[in-house]
């Protein structure tokens, strides 16, 4: 039995704006800069960002950077701070790791992609990073977005696990109205499934491509939590129109630091995947 009081037939009539008004409970979507966005010519697709979840040592950076360079990958990712779902010891930004990651990666011809999570640290992280990252849990930290927006840099903005398309684009608007050049990252959302940690939304990628020229990347590592699914889901995102990807990789995933070892692929798998990304990306254009 259904409750007639709450049940309404879905109404597809009227213009797109009228449809949006009907389906929105909160404020009306408002992201003019995202809609009008014209991609700067220095964005080269596919943008492949690969590397470990956590930066562990200068030797690790050198080894991974050398491996990625031999695959033709130009962007290396790596966490230089500790944070967690539950509080622990030694949390915060590790300046030593920040500095050696940036210096060694650059010396190997790689551009470091580094997450910033505290508005007070945007200046120092921006000094060392070629690309700034705003993490999924910080997507709606508007103080952080405002600080990051002052930097004339590419910024990977990860979708919060609970964010809708409108909330995601709203967060991007904070960056786009400043000097920053946002890159949207679909990294999966909360789901009732128990075969994965987060569920990658391929529809999010395809829908974003209809609405804006802003680059969008697929992150199937966080978007599944399973290394065996990472290649297939990365390629699914590229086939849906993603302009590149973020992939967690490590020479010895089982001994990688942090909880994300479970979604981290090895360097050989990364090499295979990188070749397939080029093929699918070319076909999907
Ligand atoms: C990460 O990139 O390692 C990370 C923590 O990602 P997210 O913010 O998507 O969870
Ligand atoms: Mn990670």
Coordinates of C-alpha atoms and ligand atoms in Angstrom, one line a residue:
X1 CA 0.0 0.0 0.0
X2 CA 1.3 3.4 -0.8
X3 CA 0.7 6.7 1.1
X4 CA -1.2 8.9 -1.4
X5 CA -0.4 12.0 0.5
X6 CA 3.4 11.6 -0.2
X7 CA 3.2 9.9 -3.6
X8 CA 3.5 12.1 -6.7
X9 CA 3.8 10.9 -10.2
X10 CA 7.1 11.9 -11.6
X11 CA 6.6 15.0 -13.7
X12 CA 8.9 15.4 -16.7
X13 CA 7.1 18.3 -18.2
X14 CA 8.4 21.8 -18.8
X15 CA 11.9 23.2 -19.3
X16 CA 15.1 21.8 -17.9
X17 CA 15.1 24.6 -15.3
X18 CA 11.6 23.8 -14.2
X19 CA 12.5 20.2 -13.9
X20 CA 15.6 21.1 -11.7
X21 CA 13.4 23.3 -9.5
X22 CA 11.0 20.4 -8.9
X23 CA 13.6 17.9 -7.9
X24 CA 15.6 20.2 -5.6
X25 CA 14.8 20.5 -1.9
X26 CA 17.6 22.9 -1.0
X27 CA 18.8 26.1 -2.7
X28 CA 18.4 26.2 -6.4
X29 CA 21.6 25.0 -8.2
X30 CA 23.9 27.9 -8.8
X31 CA 27.2 27.4 -10.6
X32 CA 27.6 30.0 -13.4
X33 CA 31.4 29.8 -13.6
X34 CA 31.2 26.0 -13.8
X35 CA 28.7 26.1 -16.7
X36 CA 30.6 28.8 -18.6
X37 CA 34.0 27.2 -18.0
X38 CA 36.4 27.1 -20.9
X39 CA 39.2 24.6 -20.4
X40 CA 42.6 26.3 -20.6
X41 CA 44.8 24.9 -23.4
X42 CA 47.5 23.7 -21.0
X43 CA 45.2 20.8 -19.9
X44 CA 46.5 17.7 -21.8
X45 CA 44.2 14.7 -21.7
X46 CA 44.3 11.9 -20.7
X47 CA 45.7 13.2 -17.4
X48 CA 47.0 10.2 -15.5
X49 CA 47.9 10.7 -11.9
X50 CA 49.4 7.7 -10.2
X51 CA 51.4 6.9 -7.1
X52 CA 51.1 5.6 -3.6
X53 CA 48.5 6.6 -1.0
X54 CA 51.2 7.6 1.4
X55 CA 54.7 8.9 0.7
X56 CA 57.0 6.6 2.8
X57 CA 60.6 7.4 2.1
X58 CA 62.9 9.2 -0.4
X59 CA 63.8 5.8 -1.9
X60 CA 60.2 5.0 -2.4
X61 CA 59.5 8.3 -4.2
X62 CA 62.6 7.7 -6.4
X63 CA 61.6 4.2 -7.3
X64 CA 57.9 5.0 -8.1
X65 CA 58.8 8.2 -10.0
X66 CA 61.3 6.3 -12.2
X67 CA 58.7 3.6 -12.9
X68 CA 55.9 6.0 -13.7
X69 CA 58.2 8.0 -16.0
X70 CA 59.1 4.9 -18.0
X71 CA 55.3 4.4 -18.6
X72 CA 55.0 8.0 -19.9
X73 CA 53.0 9.1 -16.8
X74 CA 53.7 12.8 -15.8
X75 CA 51.8 13.3 -12.5
X76 CA 52.7 11.5 -9.3
X77 CA 50.4 11.6 -6.3
X78 CA 51.2 10.8 -2.6
X79 CA 49.9 11.7 0.8
X80 CA 52.3 13.7 3.0
X81 CA 50.0 14.0 6.1
X82 CA 48.3 11.7 8.4
X83 CA 44.6 11.9 9.2
X84 CA 42.0 9.3 9.7
X85 CA 38.4 8.3 10.3
X86 CA 39.3 8.0 14.0
X87 CA 41.8 10.2 15.7
X88 CA 45.4 8.9 16.2
X89 CA 48.9 9.9 16.9
X90 CA 51.2 12.2 14.9
X91 CA 48.3 13.5 12.8
X92 CA 48.9 16.5 10.6
X93 CA 51.2 17.7 7.8
X94 CA 54.7 16.2 7.6
X95 CA 56.9 19.0 6.2
X96 CA 59.9 16.8 5.7
X97 CA 57.9 14.4 3.5
X98 CA 56.3 17.3 1.7
X99 CA 59.7 18.7 0.7
X100 CA 61.5 15.5 -0.3
X101 CA 58.5 14.2 -2.2
X102 CA 58.3 17.4 -4.3
X103 CA 62.1 17.7 -4.9
X104 CA 62.7 14.0 -5.8
X105 CA 59.5 13.8 -8.0
X106 CA 60.5 17.0 -9.9
X107 CA 64.1 15.8 -10.3
X108 CA 62.7 12.7 -12.1
X109 CA 60.5 14.8 -14.4
X110 CA 57.2 14.2 -12.5
X111 CA 54.7 16.8 -11.4
X112 CA 53.7 16.2 -7.8
X113 CA 50.0 16.2 -6.9
X114 CA 49.6 16.9 -3.1
X115 CA 46.6 17.2 -0.9
X116 CA 46.1 20.2 1.3
X117 CA 43.5 19.9 4.1
X118 CA 44.1 23.0 6.3
X119 CA 43.4 26.5 5.0
X120 CA 46.5 27.7 6.9
X121 CA 48.8 25.3 4.9
X122 CA 47.7 26.3 1.4
X123 CA 50.7 28.6 0.9
X124 CA 53.3 26.0 1.9
X125 CA 51.7 23.1 0.0
X126 CA 51.2 25.2 -3.1
X127 CA 54.9 26.1 -3.0
X128 CA 55.8 22.4 -3.3
X129 CA 52.9 21.0 -5.4
X130 CA 52.4 21.2 -9.1
X131 CA 48.8 20.3 -8.6
X132 CA 46.8 20.8 -5.4
X133 CA 44.3 18.3 -4.2
X134 CA 41.2 18.8 -2.0
X135 CA 40.2 15.5 -0.5
X136 CA 36.7 14.0 -0.5
X137 CA 36.0 14.8 3.2
X138 CA 37.1 18.4 2.6
X139 CA 35.0 19.0 -0.5
X140 CA 32.6 21.2 1.4
X141 CA 35.2 23.0 3.6
X142 CA 34.4 26.4 2.1
X143 CA 37.2 28.1 4.1
X144 CA 39.7 25.8 2.4
X145 CA 38.1 26.2 -1.0
X146 CA 38.3 30.0 -0.7
X147 CA 42.0 29.8 0.2
X148 CA 42.8 27.3 -2.6
X149 CA 40.9 29.4 -5.1
X150 CA 43.5 32.2 -4.7
X151 CA 46.1 30.0 -6.3
X152 CA 46.5 30.0 -10.1
X153 CA 46.9 26.2 -10.1
X154 CA 45.2 23.1 -11.2
X155 CA 43.3 21.6 -8.3
X156 CA 41.9 18.1 -8.1
X157 CA 38.6 18.3 -6.2
X158 CA 37.3 15.0 -5.0
X159 CA 33.6 14.4 -4.7
X160 CA 32.5 13.8 -1.1
X161 CA 31.1 10.3 -0.7
X162 CA 27.7 11.8 0.0
X163 CA 27.7 14.7 -2.4
X164 CA 25.1 15.0 -5.1
X165 CA 26.1 16.3 -8.6
X166 CA 24.8 19.8 -7.7
X167 CA 26.8 19.9 -4.4
X168 CA 29.9 18.7 -6.2
X169 CA 29.6 21.4 -8.9
X170 CA 28.7 24.0 -6.2
X171 CA 32.1 23.2 -4.5
X172 CA 33.8 23.5 -7.8
X173 CA 32.2 26.9 -8.2
X174 CA 34.1 28.2 -5.2
X175 CA 37.3 27.3 -7.0
X176 CA 36.2 28.4 -10.5
X177 CA 35.2 31.9 -9.3
X178 CA 38.8 32.5 -8.2
X179 CA 42.1 31.9 -10.0
X180 CA 42.2 28.1 -9.4
X181 CA 41.6 25.6 -12.3
X182 CA 39.4 22.8 -10.9
X183 CA 39.6 19.2 -12.0
X184 CA 36.6 17.2 -10.8
X185 CA 37.4 13.7 -9.4
X186 CA 34.7 11.0 -9.1
X187 CA 35.9 8.8 -6.3
X188 CA 32.8 6.9 -5.4
X189 CA 30.1 7.4 -2.8
X190 CA 28.4 5.8 0.1
X191 CA 26.5 2.7 -0.9
X192 CA 24.6 -0.2 0.7
X193 CA 26.7 -2.8 -1.2
X194 CA 29.2 -4.8 0.9
X195 CA 31.4 -6.1 -2.0
X196 CA 33.1 -2.7 -2.2
X197 CA 34.1 0.2 0.1
X198 CA 32.7 3.0 -2.0
X199 CA 30.7 2.8 -5.2
X200 CA 32.1 4.6 -8.2
X201 CA 29.5 6.6 -10.1
X202 CA 30.1 6.3 -13.8
X203 CA 26.8 8.3 -14.4
X204 CA 28.3 11.2 -12.4
X205 CA 31.2 11.3 -15.0
X206 CA 28.9 11.2 -18.0
X207 CA 26.4 13.7 -16.5
X208 CA 29.2 16.2 -15.7
X209 CA 30.5 15.9 -19.3
X210 CA 27.1 17.1 -20.5
X211 CA 27.2 20.2 -18.2
X212 CA 30.6 21.7 -18.2
X213 CA 34.0 21.7 -20.0
X214 CA 35.8 21.3 -16.7
X215 CA 38.0 18.3 -16.7
X216 CA 36.8 15.2 -14.8
X217 CA 38.9 12.3 -13.6
X218 CA 38.0 8.8 -12.5
X219 CA 39.5 7.5 -9.2
X220 CA 38.6 3.8 -9.1
X221 CA 41.0 3.1 -6.3
X222 CA 39.0 5.0 -3.7
X223 CA 36.0 4.4 -5.8
X224 CA 36.0 0.7 -5.0
X225 CA 38.5 -0.1 -2.3
X226 CA 39.5 -3.2 -4.2
X227 CA 42.7 -3.5 -6.3
X228 CA 41.2 -6.3 -8.4
X229 CA 38.5 -4.0 -9.6
X230 CA 40.6 -0.9 -10.2
X231 CA 41.6 -1.6 -13.9
X232 CA 38.1 -2.4 -15.1
X233 CA 36.5 0.5 -13.3
X234 CA 39.2 3.0 -14.4
X235 CA 38.5 2.0 -18.0
X236 CA 34.8 2.2 -17.5
X237 CA 35.2 5.8 -16.3
X238 CA 37.4 6.7 -19.3
X239 CA 34.9 5.1 -21.6
X240 CA 32.2 7.3 -20.0
X241 CA 34.2 10.4 -21.0
X242 CA 36.6 11.0 -18.1
X243 CA 39.6 13.1 -19.1
X244 CA 42.0 10.9 -17.1
X245 CA 42.3 9.1 -13.8
X246 CA 43.9 8.8 -10.4
X247 CA 45.3 5.4 -9.5
X248 CA 47.0 4.3 -6.4
X249 CA 50.0 2.1 -7.2
X250 CA 53.1 0.9 -5.3
X251 CA 56.0 -1.6 -6.0
X252 CA 54.9 -3.7 -3.1
X253 CA 51.2 -3.0 -2.4
X254 CA 50.8 -5.5 0.4
X255 CA 53.5 -3.7 2.4
X256 CA 52.3 -0.2 1.5
X257 CA 51.7 2.1 4.5
X258 CA 48.1 3.0 5.4
X259 CA 44.7 1.4 5.0
X260 CA 44.6 1.9 1.3
X261 CA 47.1 -0.9 0.5
X262 CA 44.1 -3.0 -0.2
X263 CA 43.1 -0.9 -3.2
X264 CA 46.7 -0.3 -4.4
X265 CA 47.9 -2.0 -7.7
X266 CA 51.4 -3.0 -8.4
X267 CA 53.6 -1.3 -11.0
X268 CA 53.3 -3.9 -13.7
X269 CA 49.5 -3.7 -13.5
X270 CA 49.8 0.1 -13.6
X271 CA 51.9 -0.2 -16.8
X272 CA 49.3 -2.4 -18.5
X273 CA 46.5 -0.2 -17.4
X274 CA 48.2 2.9 -18.7
X275 CA 48.4 1.4 -22.2
X276 CA 44.7 0.5 -22.1
X277 CA 43.8 4.0 -20.9
X278 CA 45.4 5.6 -24.0
X279 CA 43.4 3.2 -26.3
X280 CA 40.0 3.7 -24.6
X281 CA 40.5 7.4 -24.2
X282 CA 41.3 7.8 -27.9
X283 CA 38.2 5.8 -28.9
X284 CA 35.9 7.6 -26.4
X285 CA 36.7 11.1 -27.6
Ligands
LIG1 C1 43.6 9.9 -1.2 O1 43.6 10.5 -2.3 O2 44.5 9.2 -0.8 C2 42.4 10.1 -0.4 C3 42.4 10.1 0.9 O3 41.3 10.2 -1.1 P1 39.8 10.7 -0.7 O4 39.9 12.1 -0.2 O5 39.1 10.5 -2.0 O6 39.3 9.7 0.3
LIG2 MN1 44.4 6.8 -0.5

